[in-house]
mmCIF file of C-alpha atoms in Angstrom:
data_model
loop_
_atom_site.group_PDB
_atom_site.id
_atom_site.type_symbol
_atom_site.label_atom_id
_atom_site.label_comp_id
_atom_site.label_asym_id
_atom_site.label_seq_id
_atom_site.Cartn_x
_atom_site.Cartn_y
_atom_site.Cartn_z
ATOM 1 C CA UNK N 575 52.575 70.284 99.578
ATOM 2 C CA UNK N 576 54.306 67.263 98.143
ATOM 3 C CA UNK N 577 56.601 68.973 95.648
ATOM 4 C CA UNK N 578 58.792 70.823 98.160
ATOM 5 C CA UNK N 579 59.668 67.794 100.361
ATOM 6 C CA UNK N 580 60.315 65.697 97.237
ATOM 7 C CA UNK N 581 62.495 68.477 95.834
ATOM 8 C CA UNK N 582 64.518 68.661 99.062
ATOM 9 C CA UNK N 583 64.972 64.889 99.268
ATOM 10 C CA UNK N 584 65.841 64.551 95.579
ATOM 11 C CA UNK N 585 68.488 67.293 95.785
ATOM 12 C CA UNK N 586 69.962 65.512 98.811
ATOM 13 C CA UNK N 587 69.994 62.193 96.917
ATOM 14 C CA UNK N 588 71.658 63.949 93.961
ATOM 15 C CA UNK N 589 74.437 65.122 96.295
ATOM 16 C CA UNK N 590 73.614 68.837 96.117
ATOM 17 C CA UNK N 591 73.430 69.204 99.935
ATOM 18 C CA UNK N 592 70.312 71.371 100.353
ATOM 19 C CA UNK N 593 70.804 73.715 103.292
ATOM 20 C CA UNK N 594 68.296 74.145 106.063
ATOM 21 C CA UNK N 595 67.577 77.757 106.988
ATOM 22 C CA UNK N 596 69.926 77.268 109.948
ATOM 23 C CA UNK N 597 72.837 76.571 107.585
ATOM 24 C CA UNK N 598 73.094 72.834 108.295
ATOM 25 C CA UNK N 599 73.082 70.771 105.062
ATOM 26 C CA UNK N 600 71.018 67.665 104.468
ATOM 27 C CA UNK N 601 73.968 65.683 103.155
ATOM 28 C CA UNK N 602 72.248 62.438 102.221
ATOM 29 C CA UNK N 603 69.137 60.330 102.456
ATOM 30 C CA UNK N 604 69.828 56.794 103.618
ATOM 31 C CA UNK N 605 67.606 54.147 102.116
ATOM 32 C CA UNK N 606 68.545 50.524 101.347
ATOM 33 C CA UNK N 607 69.304 51.300 97.680
ATOM 34 C CA UNK N 608 71.165 54.604 98.226
ATOM 35 C CA UNK N 609 74.744 55.228 99.333
ATOM 36 C CA UNK N 610 75.710 57.625 102.078
ATOM 37 C CA UNK N 611 78.987 59.237 103.132
ATOM 38 C CA UNK N 612 81.259 56.804 104.935
ATOM 39 C CA UNK N 613 83.359 57.204 108.027
ATOM 40 C CA UNK N 614 86.935 58.265 107.479
ATOM 41 C CA UNK N 615 88.067 56.120 110.381
ATOM 42 C CA UNK N 616 89.500 59.196 112.110
ATOM 43 C CA UNK N 617 88.052 61.181 114.965
ATOM 44 C CA UNK N 618 87.553 64.878 114.171
ATOM 45 C CA UNK N 619 88.289 67.231 117.077
ATOM 46 C CA UNK N 620 84.715 68.580 117.210
ATOM 47 C CA UNK N 621 83.080 65.116 117.376
ATOM 48 C CA UNK N 622 82.852 65.107 121.176
ATOM 49 C CA UNK N 623 81.421 68.627 121.182
ATOM 50 C CA UNK N 624 78.755 67.663 118.617
ATOM 51 C CA UNK N 625 77.903 64.478 120.539
ATOM 52 C CA UNK N 626 77.552 66.450 123.776
ATOM 53 C CA UNK N 627 75.273 68.954 122.017
ATOM 54 C CA UNK N 628 73.084 66.118 120.710
ATOM 55 C CA UNK N 629 72.843 64.581 124.181
ATOM 56 C CA UNK N 630 71.838 67.896 125.780
ATOM 57 C CA UNK N 631 69.153 68.412 123.109
ATOM 58 C CA UNK N 632 67.559 65.114 124.170
ATOM 59 C CA UNK N 633 66.459 64.452 120.607
ATOM 60 C CA UNK N 634 65.789 60.724 120.389
ATOM 61 C CA UNK N 635 65.879 60.761 116.593
ATOM 62 C CA UNK N 636 69.658 60.686 116.125
ATOM 63 C CA UNK N 637 71.149 57.277 115.597
ATOM 64 C CA UNK N 638 74.877 57.912 115.275
ATOM 65 C CA UNK N 639 77.460 60.538 114.486
ATOM 66 C CA UNK N 640 80.782 59.997 112.760
ATOM 67 C CA UNK N 641 83.575 61.862 111.058
ATOM 68 C CA UNK N 642 83.366 61.788 107.288
ATOM 69 C CA UNK N 643 86.133 61.662 104.728
ATOM 70 C CA UNK N 644 85.624 65.356 103.982
ATOM 71 C CA UNK N 645 86.275 66.374 107.612
ATOM 72 C CA UNK N 646 82.597 67.061 108.330
ATOM 73 C CA UNK N 647 80.775 65.376 111.213
ATOM 74 C CA UNK N 648 77.703 63.530 109.988
ATOM 75 C CA UNK N 649 74.671 63.000 112.195
ATOM 76 C CA UNK N 650 72.400 60.127 111.158
ATOM 77 C CA UNK N 651 68.824 60.787 112.255
ATOM 78 C CA UNK N 652 65.507 59.017 111.823
ATOM 79 C CA UNK N 653 63.565 62.296 111.764
ATOM 80 C CA UNK N 654 64.017 65.891 110.764
ATOM 81 C CA UNK N 655 62.159 67.622 113.573
ATOM 82 C CA UNK N 656 61.935 71.409 113.483
ATOM 83 C CA UNK N 657 64.060 71.955 116.624
ATOM 84 C CA UNK N 658 67.398 70.047 116.331
ATOM 85 C CA UNK N 659 68.509 71.590 113.040
ATOM 86 C CA UNK N 660 68.260 75.211 114.251
ATOM 87 C CA UNK N 661 69.921 74.223 117.541
ATOM 88 C CA UNK N 662 72.793 72.624 115.639
ATOM 89 C CA UNK N 663 72.943 75.620 113.303
ATOM 90 C CA UNK N 664 73.371 78.015 116.229
ATOM 91 C CA UNK N 665 76.239 75.987 117.677
ATOM 92 C CA UNK N 666 78.008 74.777 114.525
ATOM 93 C CA UNK N 667 78.242 75.810 110.908
ATOM 94 C CA UNK N 668 77.406 73.826 107.793
ATOM 95 C CA UNK N 669 81.064 73.060 107.154
ATOM 96 C CA UNK N 670 81.341 71.295 110.521
ATOM 97 C CA UNK N 671 78.084 69.313 110.660
ATOM 98 C CA UNK N 672 75.969 67.539 108.049
ATOM 99 C CA UNK N 673 72.751 65.584 108.550
ATOM 100 C CA UNK N 674 71.895 62.224 107.004
ATOM 101 C CA UNK N 675 68.177 61.454 107.011
ATOM 102 C CA UNK N 676 67.614 57.740 107.597
ATOM 103 C CA UNK N 677 63.926 57.052 108.285
ATOM 104 C CA UNK N 678 64.433 53.287 108.348
ATOM 105 C CA UNK N 679 67.300 53.183 110.868
ATOM 106 C CA UNK N 680 66.927 50.373 113.352
ATOM 107 C CA UNK N 681 66.416 50.743 117.069
ATOM 108 C CA UNK N 682 69.446 48.528 117.743
ATOM 109 C CA UNK N 683 71.820 51.299 116.697
ATOM 110 C CA UNK N 684 70.172 53.585 119.248
ATOM 111 C CA UNK N 685 70.651 50.951 121.951
ATOM 112 C CA UNK N 686 74.402 50.994 121.261
ATOM 113 C CA UNK N 687 74.496 54.565 122.541
ATOM 114 C CA UNK N 688 73.055 53.476 125.862
ATOM 115 C CA UNK N 689 69.693 55.104 125.216
ATOM 116 C CA UNK N 690 67.428 53.582 127.841
ATOM 117 C CA UNK N 691 64.157 55.197 126.728
ATOM 118 C CA UNK N 692 61.027 53.149 126.333
ATOM 119 C CA UNK N 693 60.338 51.314 123.107
ATOM 120 C CA UNK N 694 58.963 53.632 120.450
ATOM 121 C CA UNK N 695 56.898 52.794 117.422
ATOM 122 C CA UNK N 696 58.208 53.701 113.970
ATOM 123 C CA UNK N 697 55.696 56.584 113.875
ATOM 124 C CA UNK N 698 57.083 58.056 117.114
ATOM 125 C CA UNK N 699 60.706 57.507 116.127
ATOM 126 C CA UNK N 700 60.390 58.855 112.560
ATOM 127 C CA UNK N 701 57.928 61.693 113.340
ATOM 128 C CA UNK N 702 56.585 61.951 109.764
ATOM 129 C CA UNK N 703 54.539 65.090 110.451
ATOM 130 C CA UNK N 704 57.472 66.983 111.992
ATOM 131 C CA UNK N 705 59.726 65.779 109.185
ATOM 132 C CA UNK N 706 57.243 66.988 106.588
ATOM 133 C CA UNK N 707 57.006 70.424 108.265
ATOM 134 C CA UNK N 708 60.795 70.695 108.321
ATOM 135 C CA UNK N 709 61.145 69.610 104.685
ATOM 136 C CA UNK N 710 58.298 71.913 103.616
ATOM 137 C CA UNK N 711 59.322 75.137 105.348
ATOM 138 C CA UNK N 712 62.921 74.653 106.486
ATOM 139 C CA UNK N 713 64.675 74.692 103.112
ATOM 140 C CA UNK N 714 64.023 78.128 101.563
ATOM 141 C CA UNK N 715 65.692 77.546 98.191
ATOM 142 C CA UNK N 716 63.609 74.484 97.421
ATOM 143 C CA UNK N 717 60.457 76.214 98.682
ATOM 144 C CA UNK N 718 61.136 79.185 96.391
ATOM 145 C CA UNK N 719 61.840 76.872 93.437
ATOM 146 C CA UNK N 720 58.584 74.980 94.012
ATOM 147 C CA UNK N 721 56.607 78.211 94.280
ATOM 148 C CA UNK N 722 58.206 79.500 91.073
ATOM 149 C CA UNK N 723 57.404 76.257 89.248
ATOM 150 C CA UNK N 724 53.819 76.429 90.482
ATOM 151 C CA UNK N 725 53.421 80.005 89.229
ATOM 152 C CA UNK N 726 54.880 79.077 85.833
ATOM 153 C CA UNK N 727 52.577 76.062 85.463
ATOM 154 C CA UNK N 728 49.507 78.045 86.491
ATOM 155 C CA UNK N 729 50.425 80.863 84.103
ATOM 156 C CA UNK N 730 50.806 78.323 81.288
ATOM 157 C CA UNK N 731 47.478 76.665 82.115
ATOM 158 C CA UNK N 732 45.612 79.990 82.304
ATOM 159 C CA UNK N 733 47.189 81.210 79.073
ATOM 160 C CA UNK N 734 46.238 77.997 77.324
ATOM 161 C CA UNK N 735 42.641 78.245 78.551
ATOM 162 C CA UNK N 736 42.317 81.768 77.183
ATOM 163 C CA UNK N 737 43.551 80.732 73.729
ATOM 164 C CA UNK N 738 41.169 77.806 73.387
ATOM 165 C CA UNK N 739 38.341 78.778 71.015
ATOM 166 C CA UNK N 740 34.856 78.565 72.370
ATOM 167 C CA UNK N 741 32.615 76.468 70.118
ATOM 168 C CA UNK N 742 29.617 78.305 68.752
ATOM 169 C CA UNK N 743 26.210 76.839 69.515
ATOM 170 C CA UNK N 744 24.752 74.788 66.694
ATOM 171 C CA UNK N 745 21.273 75.664 65.439
ATOM 172 C CA UNK N 746 18.577 73.239 66.441
ATOM 173 C CA UNK N 747 17.617 70.762 63.745
ATOM 174 C CA UNK N 748 14.148 71.294 62.285
ATOM 175 C CA UNK N 749 11.884 68.307 62.282
#
């Protein structure tokens, strides 16, 4: 239950872009000590279309979107809920859009977009349960790798238990 989300996040930190089952990659994890892709300073043609799609989804988790140096549009989000990634995957492909998970993003960056929703707590904004569900079941390669590792470890443990000799009972000492 913990291995799969850690595997997904660690592959994203390593720059391997794990892909959600919808085809959208998790391009980076943004924490204070980690780097993320930077804006190219140019405006990709699909940026307005992606922004409009995010607005119509009414997902309050996204903080910003920008064009990266590789031509991909990056969406910075405070949560990985189960619904936005498939919606983005149906509209765009993984070469057009990438997601940056930033659980510690501040509310001030949301206010810059003109979001006039009520003040949310970190728990509401980050949605840890929905993020865990998405990380656990939304990335099939990492889920398969974790299941394979679990089977290998269990097979090793069971094999080792079978090889361990059973001590014979010692006769009782006569008094």
